[in-house]
Structures are given as structure tokens and as C-alpha cells.
Tab-separated table of C-alpha atoms in Angstrom:
chain	number	residue	atom	x	y	z
A	170	MET	CA	87.021	43.327	92.510
A	171	ARG	CA	88.461	45.599	89.791
A	172	THR	CA	89.923	48.977	90.806
A	173	CYS	CA	88.722	51.858	88.665
A	174	SER	CA	91.495	53.829	86.769
A	175	ILE	CA	91.917	57.545	87.149
A	176	GLU	CA	90.344	58.151	83.772
A	177	GLU	CA	87.204	56.106	84.693
A	178	THR	CA	86.867	57.868	88.101
A	179	VAL	CA	87.192	61.248	86.461
A	180	GLY	CA	84.604	60.309	83.916
A	181	SER	CA	82.156	59.030	86.475
A	182	ASN	CA	82.356	62.388	88.391
A	183	LYS	CA	82.423	64.829	85.698
A	184	ALA	CA	78.745	64.967	84.923
A	185	ALA	CA	77.851	65.844	88.488
A	186	PHE	CA	80.583	68.503	88.505
A	187	LEU	CA	79.435	70.209	85.364
A	188	GLU	CA	75.862	70.175	86.484
A	189	ALA	CA	76.796	71.944	89.766
A	190	LEU	CA	78.941	74.392	87.662
A	191	ASN	CA	75.899	75.164	85.352
A	192	ARG	CA	73.854	75.881	88.436
A	193	LYS	CA	76.556	78.137	89.667
A	194	ASP	CA	76.792	76.007	92.810
A	195	LEU	CA	80.465	76.670	93.565
A	196	PHE	CA	80.265	74.988	96.952
A	197	GLU	CA	78.989	71.671	95.491
A	198	ALA	CA	81.362	71.801	92.473
A	199	ASN	CA	84.351	72.260	94.810
A	200	LYS	CA	83.143	69.637	97.177
A	201	ILE	CA	82.988	67.098	94.315
A	202	VAL	CA	86.580	67.854	93.276
A	203	MET	CA	88.034	67.755	96.788
A	204	GLU	CA	86.314	64.417	97.439
A	205	LEU	CA	87.655	63.197	94.170
A	206	CYS	CA	91.203	64.243	95.152
A	207	ASN	CA	90.947	61.911	98.134
A	208	VAL	CA	90.420	58.973	95.684
A	209	LEU	CA	92.783	59.928	92.813
A	210	PHE	CA	95.852	60.806	94.858
A	211	GLU	CA	95.744	57.409	96.390
A	212	ILE	CA	96.082	55.821	92.867
A	213	ASN	CA	98.823	58.064	91.283
A	214	PRO	CA	99.701	61.478	92.551
A	215	ASP	CA	101.486	62.699	89.469
A	216	GLU	CA	98.561	61.756	87.117
A	217	ALA	CA	95.951	62.789	89.690
A	218	ARG	CA	97.135	66.394	89.890
A	219	GLN	CA	97.163	66.798	86.014
A	220	GLN	CA	93.624	65.349	85.722
A	221	ILE	CA	92.187	67.363	88.601
A	222	TRP	CA	93.576	70.563	87.021
A	223	LYS	CA	92.612	69.702	83.422
A	224	HIS	CA	89.095	68.493	83.973
A	225	PHE	CA	87.928	70.373	86.986
A	226	TYR	CA	89.887	73.205	88.606
A	227	SER	CA	90.892	74.858	85.405
A	228	ARG	CA	87.109	75.317	84.886
A	229	LEU	CA	86.583	76.733	88.448
A	230	TYR	CA	89.378	79.163	88.276
A	231	GLY	CA	88.071	82.790	88.307
A	232	ARG	CA	84.675	81.814	89.591
A	233	GLY	CA	85.161	82.658	93.343
A	234	VAL	CA	86.675	79.421	94.699
A	235	GLN	CA	89.715	81.361	95.899
A	236	TYR	CA	93.003	79.473	96.079
A	237	GLN	CA	91.602	75.939	96.234
A	238	CYS	CA	91.909	75.697	92.487
A	239	PHE	CA	95.657	75.900	92.689
A	240	ASP	CA	96.514	74.448	96.125
A	241	PHE	CA	94.385	71.308	96.138
A	242	GLU	CA	97.185	68.907	96.788
A	243	SER	CA	98.739	70.675	99.805
A	244	VAL	CA	95.906	72.377	101.642
A	245	ASP	CA	92.218	71.808	102.136
A	246	TYR	CA	90.814	75.309	102.784
A	247	GLU	CA	87.437	73.878	103.837
A	248	LEU	CA	85.685	76.454	101.712
A	249	TYR	CA	82.054	77.351	102.541
A	250	HIS	CA	79.224	79.484	101.218
A	251	SER	CA	77.924	82.423	103.147
A	252	ALA	CA	74.376	83.538	102.300
A	253	GLY	CA	74.248	86.606	100.016
A	254	LEU	CA	77.949	86.407	99.007
A	255	LYS	CA	79.299	84.969	95.728
A	256	LYS	CA	82.770	83.863	96.822
A	257	LEU	CA	83.535	80.848	98.998
A	258	PHE	CA	85.381	81.716	102.219
A	259	ARG	CA	87.968	79.837	104.288
A	260	GLY	CA	86.493	77.483	106.772
A	261	PRO	CA	85.533	75.528	108.769
A	262	LYS	CA	82.126	77.162	108.321
A	263	PRO	CA	81.451	79.120	111.550
A	264	ASP	CA	78.059	78.758	113.276
A	265	ILE	CA	77.253	82.455	113.611
A	266	VAL	CA	73.810	81.823	115.034
A	267	ASP	CA	75.109	79.487	117.726
A	268	ALA	CA	77.878	82.052	118.590
A	269	LYS	CA	75.142	84.581	119.495
A	270	GLY	CA	77.342	87.523	118.556
A	271	ARG	CA	80.323	86.317	120.522
A	272	TYR	CA	82.715	86.120	117.521
A	273	VAL	CA	85.468	88.101	115.804
A	274	THR	CA	85.382	88.857	112.072
A	275	LEU	CA	88.681	89.000	109.959
A	276	LEU	CA	88.625	91.208	106.962
A	277	GLY	CA	91.714	90.956	104.736
A	278	ALA	CA	93.467	89.669	101.648
A	279	SER	CA	95.533	86.481	101.006
A	280	GLN	CA	97.569	87.051	104.047
A	281	PHE	CA	94.499	86.715	106.411
A	282	PHE	CA	93.064	84.000	104.144
A	283	GLY	CA	96.181	82.038	104.894
A	284	ARG	CA	97.228	80.798	101.510
A	285	HIS	CA	99.482	77.825	101.559
A	286	VAL	CA	99.179	77.316	105.291
A	287	GLN	CA	97.317	74.656	107.142
A	288	ARG	CA	96.263	76.970	109.826
A	289	SER	CA	95.499	80.590	108.928
A	290	PRO	CA	95.493	83.394	111.485
A	291	HIS	CA	91.794	82.870	112.299
A	292	HIS	CA	92.472	79.217	113.376
A	293	HIS	CA	95.083	80.316	115.842
A	294	LEU	CA	93.057	83.276	117.033
A	295	ALA	CA	89.935	81.097	117.639
A	296	ASP	CA	91.938	78.517	119.657
A	297	ALA	CA	93.605	81.234	121.762
A	298	LEU	CA	90.502	83.261	122.549
A	299	GLY	CA	88.082	80.416	122.791
A	300	LEU	CA	85.760	82.323	120.416
A	301	THR	CA	84.486	81.763	116.949
A	302	CYS	CA	86.390	83.620	114.327
A	303	VAL	CA	84.746	84.374	110.939
A	304	ASN	CA	87.292	84.793	108.255
A	305	LEU	CA	85.829	86.752	105.265
A	306	SER	CA	89.248	87.467	103.765
A	307	VAL	CA	89.591	87.470	99.927
A	308	GLY	CA	92.763	87.325	97.885
A	309	GLY	CA	93.510	90.643	96.235
A	310	ALA	CA	90.556	92.442	97.938
A	311	GLY	CA	90.588	96.237	98.340
A	312	PRO	CA	88.604	98.116	101.066
A	313	GLU	CA	85.596	98.700	98.771
A	314	TYR	CA	85.001	95.010	98.511
A	315	PHE	CA	84.078	94.727	102.191
A	316	LEU	CA	81.406	97.439	101.969
A	317	SER	CA	79.021	94.653	100.918
A	318	PRO	CA	75.894	94.907	103.098
A	319	ASP	CA	76.068	91.198	103.806
A	320	ILE	CA	79.676	91.398	104.959
A	321	LEU	CA	79.040	94.409	107.142
A	322	ARG	CA	76.007	92.694	108.578
A	323	ILE	CA	78.185	89.891	109.813
A	324	ALA	CA	80.989	92.078	110.975
A	325	ASN	CA	78.614	94.372	112.979
A	326	ALA	CA	76.879	91.604	114.734
A	327	GLY	CA	80.144	90.325	116.327
A	328	LEU	CA	82.441	91.626	119.110
A	329	ALA	CA	85.300	93.119	116.959
A	330	VAL	CA	86.795	93.333	113.448
A	331	VAL	CA	90.379	92.552	112.719
A	332	LEU	CA	91.144	94.466	109.493
A	333	GLN	CA	94.280	94.057	107.443
A	334	VAL	CA	96.250	96.783	105.899
A	335	LEU	CA	95.351	96.105	102.142
A	336	SER	CA	97.397	96.779	99.108
A	337	GLY	CA	97.409	100.144	97.482
A	338	LYS	CA	97.073	98.621	94.071
A	339	ALA	CA	93.367	97.823	94.726
A	340	VAL	CA	92.315	101.422	94.671
A	341	GLY	CA	92.459	103.886	91.721
A	342	CYS	CA	91.159	107.291	90.707
A	343	ASP	CA	88.938	108.864	88.036
A	344	GLU	CA	91.679	108.671	85.356
A	345	TYR	CA	92.386	104.986	86.082
A	346	PRO	CA	89.448	103.485	87.965
A	347	GLY	CA	89.012	99.952	89.207
A	348	GLY	CA	91.195	97.687	91.359
A	349	ASP	CA	94.170	95.622	90.627
A	350	ILE	CA	93.178	95.771	86.877
A	351	THR	CA	92.516	99.116	85.426
A	352	HIS	CA	92.393	100.455	81.757
A	353	ARG	CA	94.777	102.628	79.567
A	354	ALA	CA	93.392	105.660	77.795
A	355	ASN	CA	92.739	103.410	74.787
A	356	GLY	CA	90.508	101.087	76.894
A	357	GLU	CA	93.142	98.256	77.061
A	358	ARG	CA	93.105	96.402	80.372
A	359	VAL	CA	96.355	96.530	82.323
A	360	LYS	CA	97.670	95.699	85.776
A	361	ARG	CA	97.712	98.888	87.895
A	362	LEU	CA	101.366	98.334	89.112
A	363	LYS	CA	102.591	97.635	85.536
A	364	LEU	CA	100.845	100.850	84.281
A	365	LEU	CA	102.388	102.878	87.135
A	366	ARG	CA	105.879	101.633	86.352
A	367	GLU	CA	105.416	102.465	82.596
A	368	ILE	CA	104.288	105.980	83.500
A	369	TRP	CA	107.200	106.426	85.931
A	370	GLU	CA	109.713	105.510	83.218
A	371	THR	CA	108.441	108.193	80.911
A	372	SER	CA	107.278	110.729	83.452
A	373	PRO	CA	108.228	110.425	87.099
A	374	ASP	CA	106.340	113.564	88.061
A	375	GLU	CA	103.078	112.226	86.458
A	376	ALA	CA	103.528	108.901	88.136
A	377	SER	CA	104.091	110.695	91.483
A	378	ARG	CA	101.020	112.724	90.895
A	379	LEU	CA	98.878	109.565	90.338
A	380	LEU	CA	100.465	107.697	93.224
A	381	ARG	CA	99.601	110.581	95.598
A	382	LYS	CA	96.050	110.638	94.289
A	383	TRP	CA	95.673	106.972	94.679
A	384	ARG	CA	97.075	107.221	98.182
A	385	ALA	CA	94.455	109.849	99.099
A	386	ARG	CA	91.700	107.627	97.574
A	387	TYR	CA	93.027	104.576	99.551
A	388	VAL	CA	92.874	106.386	102.838
A	389	GLU	CA	89.392	107.619	102.022
A	390	ALA	CA	88.248	104.076	101.078
A	391	MET	CA	89.806	102.530	104.210
A	392	ASN	CA	88.198	105.235	106.397
A	393	GLU	CA	84.810	104.840	104.753
A	394	LEU	CA	84.959	101.060	105.490
A	395	ILE	CA	85.878	101.617	109.098
A	396	SER	CA	83.157	104.251	109.431
A	397	HIS	CA	80.657	101.502	108.467
A	398	ILE	CA	81.928	99.112	111.154
A	399	GLU	CA	80.068	99.515	114.407
A	400	VAL	CA	82.442	97.378	116.578
A	401	PRO	CA	85.988	98.018	117.583
A	402	VAL	CA	88.408	97.725	114.731
A	403	VAL	CA	91.995	96.309	115.129
A	404	LEU	CA	94.151	97.254	112.198
A	405	VAL	CA	96.892	94.785	111.362
A	406	TRP	CA	100.014	95.191	109.187
A	407	VAL	CA	101.293	91.978	107.742
A	408	SER	CA	104.375	92.181	105.546
A	409	ALA	CA	107.933	91.051	105.034
A	410	ARG	CA	108.829	94.800	105.422
A	411	ALA	CA	108.084	97.498	107.943
A	412	PRO	CA	105.867	100.454	107.012
A	413	HIS	CA	108.637	103.041	106.899
A	414	GLU	CA	110.712	100.934	104.385
A	415	TRP	CA	108.732	102.336	101.452
A	416	SER	CA	107.561	105.886	100.614
A	417	VAL	CA	106.440	107.988	97.725
A	418	ASP	CA	109.908	109.674	97.736
A	419	ARG	CA	111.557	106.285	97.412
A	420	PHE	CA	109.195	105.514	94.525
A	421	MET	CA	110.197	108.831	92.849
A	422	GLU	CA	113.814	107.746	92.951
A	423	THR	CA	113.649	104.115	91.903
A	424	GLY	CA	110.130	103.355	90.643
A	425	GLU	CA	109.977	100.658	93.310
A	426	LYS	CA	106.359	99.715	94.280
A	427	GLY	CA	107.471	98.208	97.655
A	428	LEU	CA	106.719	94.761	98.994
A	429	PHE	CA	103.093	93.944	99.923
A	430	PRO	CA	101.083	95.926	100.857
A	431	HIS	CA	102.199	97.740	97.642
A	432	LEU	CA	102.341	101.461	97.461
A	433	ILE	CA	101.602	101.815	101.258
A	434	GLY	CA	104.016	103.630	103.469
A	435	GLU	CA	104.083	104.714	107.091
A	436	ASP	CA	102.183	108.007	106.549
A	437	THR	CA	99.219	106.126	104.919
A	438	VAL	CA	99.195	103.518	107.694
A	439	ARG	CA	99.137	106.255	110.398
A	440	SER	CA	96.160	107.993	108.632
A	441	VAL	CA	94.138	104.779	108.706
A	442	ALA	CA	95.283	103.583	112.189
A	443	ALA	CA	94.113	106.904	113.767
A	444	ARG	CA	90.476	105.642	112.954
A	445	CYS	CA	90.871	102.285	114.623
A	446	ALA	CA	90.796	101.090	118.181
A	447	GLU	CA	94.275	99.446	118.004
A	448	PHE	CA	97.050	98.792	115.641
A	449	VAL	CA	99.278	95.737	115.385
A	450	GLU	CA	102.426	95.445	113.246
A	451	CYS	CA	103.851	92.117	112.036
A	452	SER	CA	106.915	92.839	109.891
A	453	ARG	CA	109.475	90.268	108.700
A	454	ASP	CA	109.004	86.640	108.023
A	455	ASP	CA	111.866	84.270	108.733
A	456	GLY	CA	109.850	81.257	107.503
A	457	LEU	CA	110.237	82.083	103.764
A	458	PRO	CA	110.757	80.431	101.452
A	459	TYR	CA	109.396	76.959	102.029
A	460	HIS	CA	108.361	73.947	100.001
A	461	PHE	CA	104.790	72.710	99.699
A	462	VAL	CA	103.949	69.345	101.198
A	463	SER	CA	101.288	66.917	99.889
A	464	ARG	CA	98.586	66.228	102.357
A	465	PHE	CA	98.285	62.794	100.652
A	466	THR	CA	101.808	61.582	100.526
A	467	GLY	CA	103.755	63.889	102.983
A	468	LYS	CA	106.262	64.553	100.240
A	469	LYS	CA	107.218	67.780	98.456
A	470	CYS	CA	104.543	68.657	95.881
A	471	PRO	CA	103.579	71.576	93.578
A	472	SER	CA	100.903	74.107	93.477
A	473	MET	CA	99.369	75.361	90.128
A	474	ASP	CA	99.420	78.725	88.589
A	475	LYS	CA	96.493	80.040	86.518
A	476	LYS	CA	97.941	78.495	83.422
A	477	GLY	CA	98.318	75.117	84.964
A	478	ARG	CA	102.030	75.359	85.343
A	479	MET	CA	103.607	73.836	88.507
A	480	PHE	CA	105.686	75.673	91.121
A	481	TRP	CA	107.109	74.068	94.141
A	482	LYS	CA	107.740	76.636	96.852
A	483	ASN	CA	106.244	79.814	98.498
A	484	ASN	CA	108.379	82.947	98.858
A	485	TYR	CA	105.612	85.537	98.845
A	486	TYR	CA	102.677	84.603	101.122
A	487	PRO	CA	103.188	84.584	104.897
A	488	SER	CA	104.564	81.352	106.464
A	489	SER	CA	102.888	79.226	109.059
A	490	GLY	CA	105.047	80.944	111.731
A	491	GLN	CA	103.917	84.379	110.590
A	492	ALA	CA	100.189	83.284	110.753
A	493	ALA	CA	100.757	82.209	114.292
A	494	ARG	CA	102.630	85.478	115.252
A	495	VAL	CA	99.816	87.610	113.745
A	496	ALA	CA	97.257	85.720	115.772
A	497	SER	CA	99.341	85.893	118.928
A	498	ARG	CA	99.743	89.677	118.714
A	499	VAL	CA	96.085	90.268	117.846
A	500	GLU	CA	95.025	87.997	120.687
A	501	ALA	CA	96.967	90.147	123.194
A	502	VAL	CA	95.306	93.257	121.930
A	503	LEU	CA	91.789	91.820	121.996
A	504	ARG	CA	92.346	90.465	125.513
A	505	GLY	CA	93.418	93.976	126.521
A	506	MET	CA	89.996	95.044	125.139
A	507	HIS	CA	88.377	92.457	127.226
A	508	ILE	CA	87.336	90.402	124.100
A	509	LYS	CA	87.618	86.754	124.985
A	510	LYS	CA	85.571	83.768	125.932
């Protein structure tokens, strides 16, 4: 019996993929590609990754499929769809109905999502507590994203919320509204951190004024989110640095934005933590950098960037060890609050 080539296998699956894409059924479109990966990588990994990106994931990028578009060779994020929400979230899909309110919700960015790691913080936490953990984290999210009524409905029906200290670049002000992407005075789109650096180079005082204004808005936005959460909130700092290792004064001297969470210092964290039941700090990460490993061959493999270029190691997102440490520290706090199986 003749074995189909990669080109033939791609061609035989493309119509179903495009149909799902046209229906805006991101879950089905992603499912088709992930199942196709299982076939193509058995034939020829080098060719498979190029064909998967070229014909499928380059089309899904930017449509709410999170990081699966880039990391398909190294991690299966088990993405699932939650009713009322556009993006796909990291699985496995929790059975919220069966949990009957006995679950913990995680709200965060890439660090809580668990980019590049096989087991994100919610996997470790679920095992440790013996409870369902619902991970609604979204890469690059700011506090306002989680004000969605559908997200708050899920969060408020559980036992507790574990909330990540999010990046300061996701919140702006009236002069420069929006999140990570804002607009110059002429309407041109620009990354917020790039804009801030440019302003600092010409006028440090103006950059400081904006930064302090953004900080105030960030605290306001985080506190607004917390005020809408009706269950205990555990605030979690996840970074390769400690909160005190960046400040507005340091920015004034050097123009440095700080490691993630960008533009957030100890004073900001204290202001937000005061509204939460508990605060957990996870600074430093000895597991970085590390190479990606193919889930098909067990060998080193690349991930893709948004332009389809390959890169081979992670030196930014938390390591698997850090994911486990975050879960362990949060577990201890939740047990102290008598939140467990």
C-alpha cells in the first residue's frame, strides 16, 4: 500500500481546515492541524514544520489560537473553547459543571499560560490540591481583558482566583490609549515600550510624567478587576527579578523598562496586593535558558516567530521548574485558606 507524501497529506486536509477557518471555528481548525502534525512529523520533521507553518498556522496566527501557532512541534497546549469567549485557552478542558464550584481560576499572561512548558502552573496546582483548575490566561493580557462578563462569571463561581501581576505595558492613558500597541500623535501604531523609550531619549521628564500616569491607571485597572471578583484573590508575582529591582527613579536615570512585568515596581505591587487576600512572590529562574525538545522525535527542535523564522531556545518565558515553584507556593497559600479537595 502506497504511503502518501507530505504534499498529498497537506492537500487532503487543507479544504477542511479552510472551511473551519471561514466558519471562524478556531477550535476545529486547530484540531485539524494538530492531528495533521501527528502524521507529518512521522514522515519528515524538517519538511513537516515548514508545511504546517506555511499552509496552516501562518493563517491562524493572530486569530486567538494563542501560542500553538508557533510551538506546535514542542508542546500540545490542548487548547479548548469556552462559551462566550473568542480565544482558545490552555487545557485540558475543565468540566466546570461537574466540579460544582470546587475549582480555582487562574487569570494571567504567558507566564500562567505556560508557554513552552509541558505542564503549566495550573497542571501542578490541580494535582497538588486535588481540585479542578481553570486556566483563562492569555499572552500579553492586561487587567481590563479579564473584565469580560463571561470570564468573571467563571471566576466568581469557583473557590478562589489566582491573579498574576501583569505587565504595565498593557495599560495606557488618555494621550496614549490602548494596550501593548498604542498610537503616536499622528495616528501611527507603535509599541508602547518603544514609544516610551523614544520620549525618554528626548524628554526624560515627559517620559516620567507619562509613566507615573500609566502606573496610576494600572493600579486603578487592577483594583477594578479585583473589585469585580467575589471570591478570595491570591496575587502572584512571577519574574526573573524581584519587585524592588525596578523603579520609576531607575527608569529616569537609564530609560530601562525592567524585566517582565515591565514598568512595575515594588510600590505598584504593594498598592495592588493590599486589595488581595494573599500575595506570593516567585522571583529568579535558574532554569533559563533551555532548548526546545520535539514531542515527536525527542530531539532539539525550533519554535516559530510571527514571520515564520525559527528559534531554538527559550530565555524569556518561565522554565518548567519555575512553573512548578509557582504552583507549590500558591498551593501552600490556598491550603492555608482551607481551599483544597
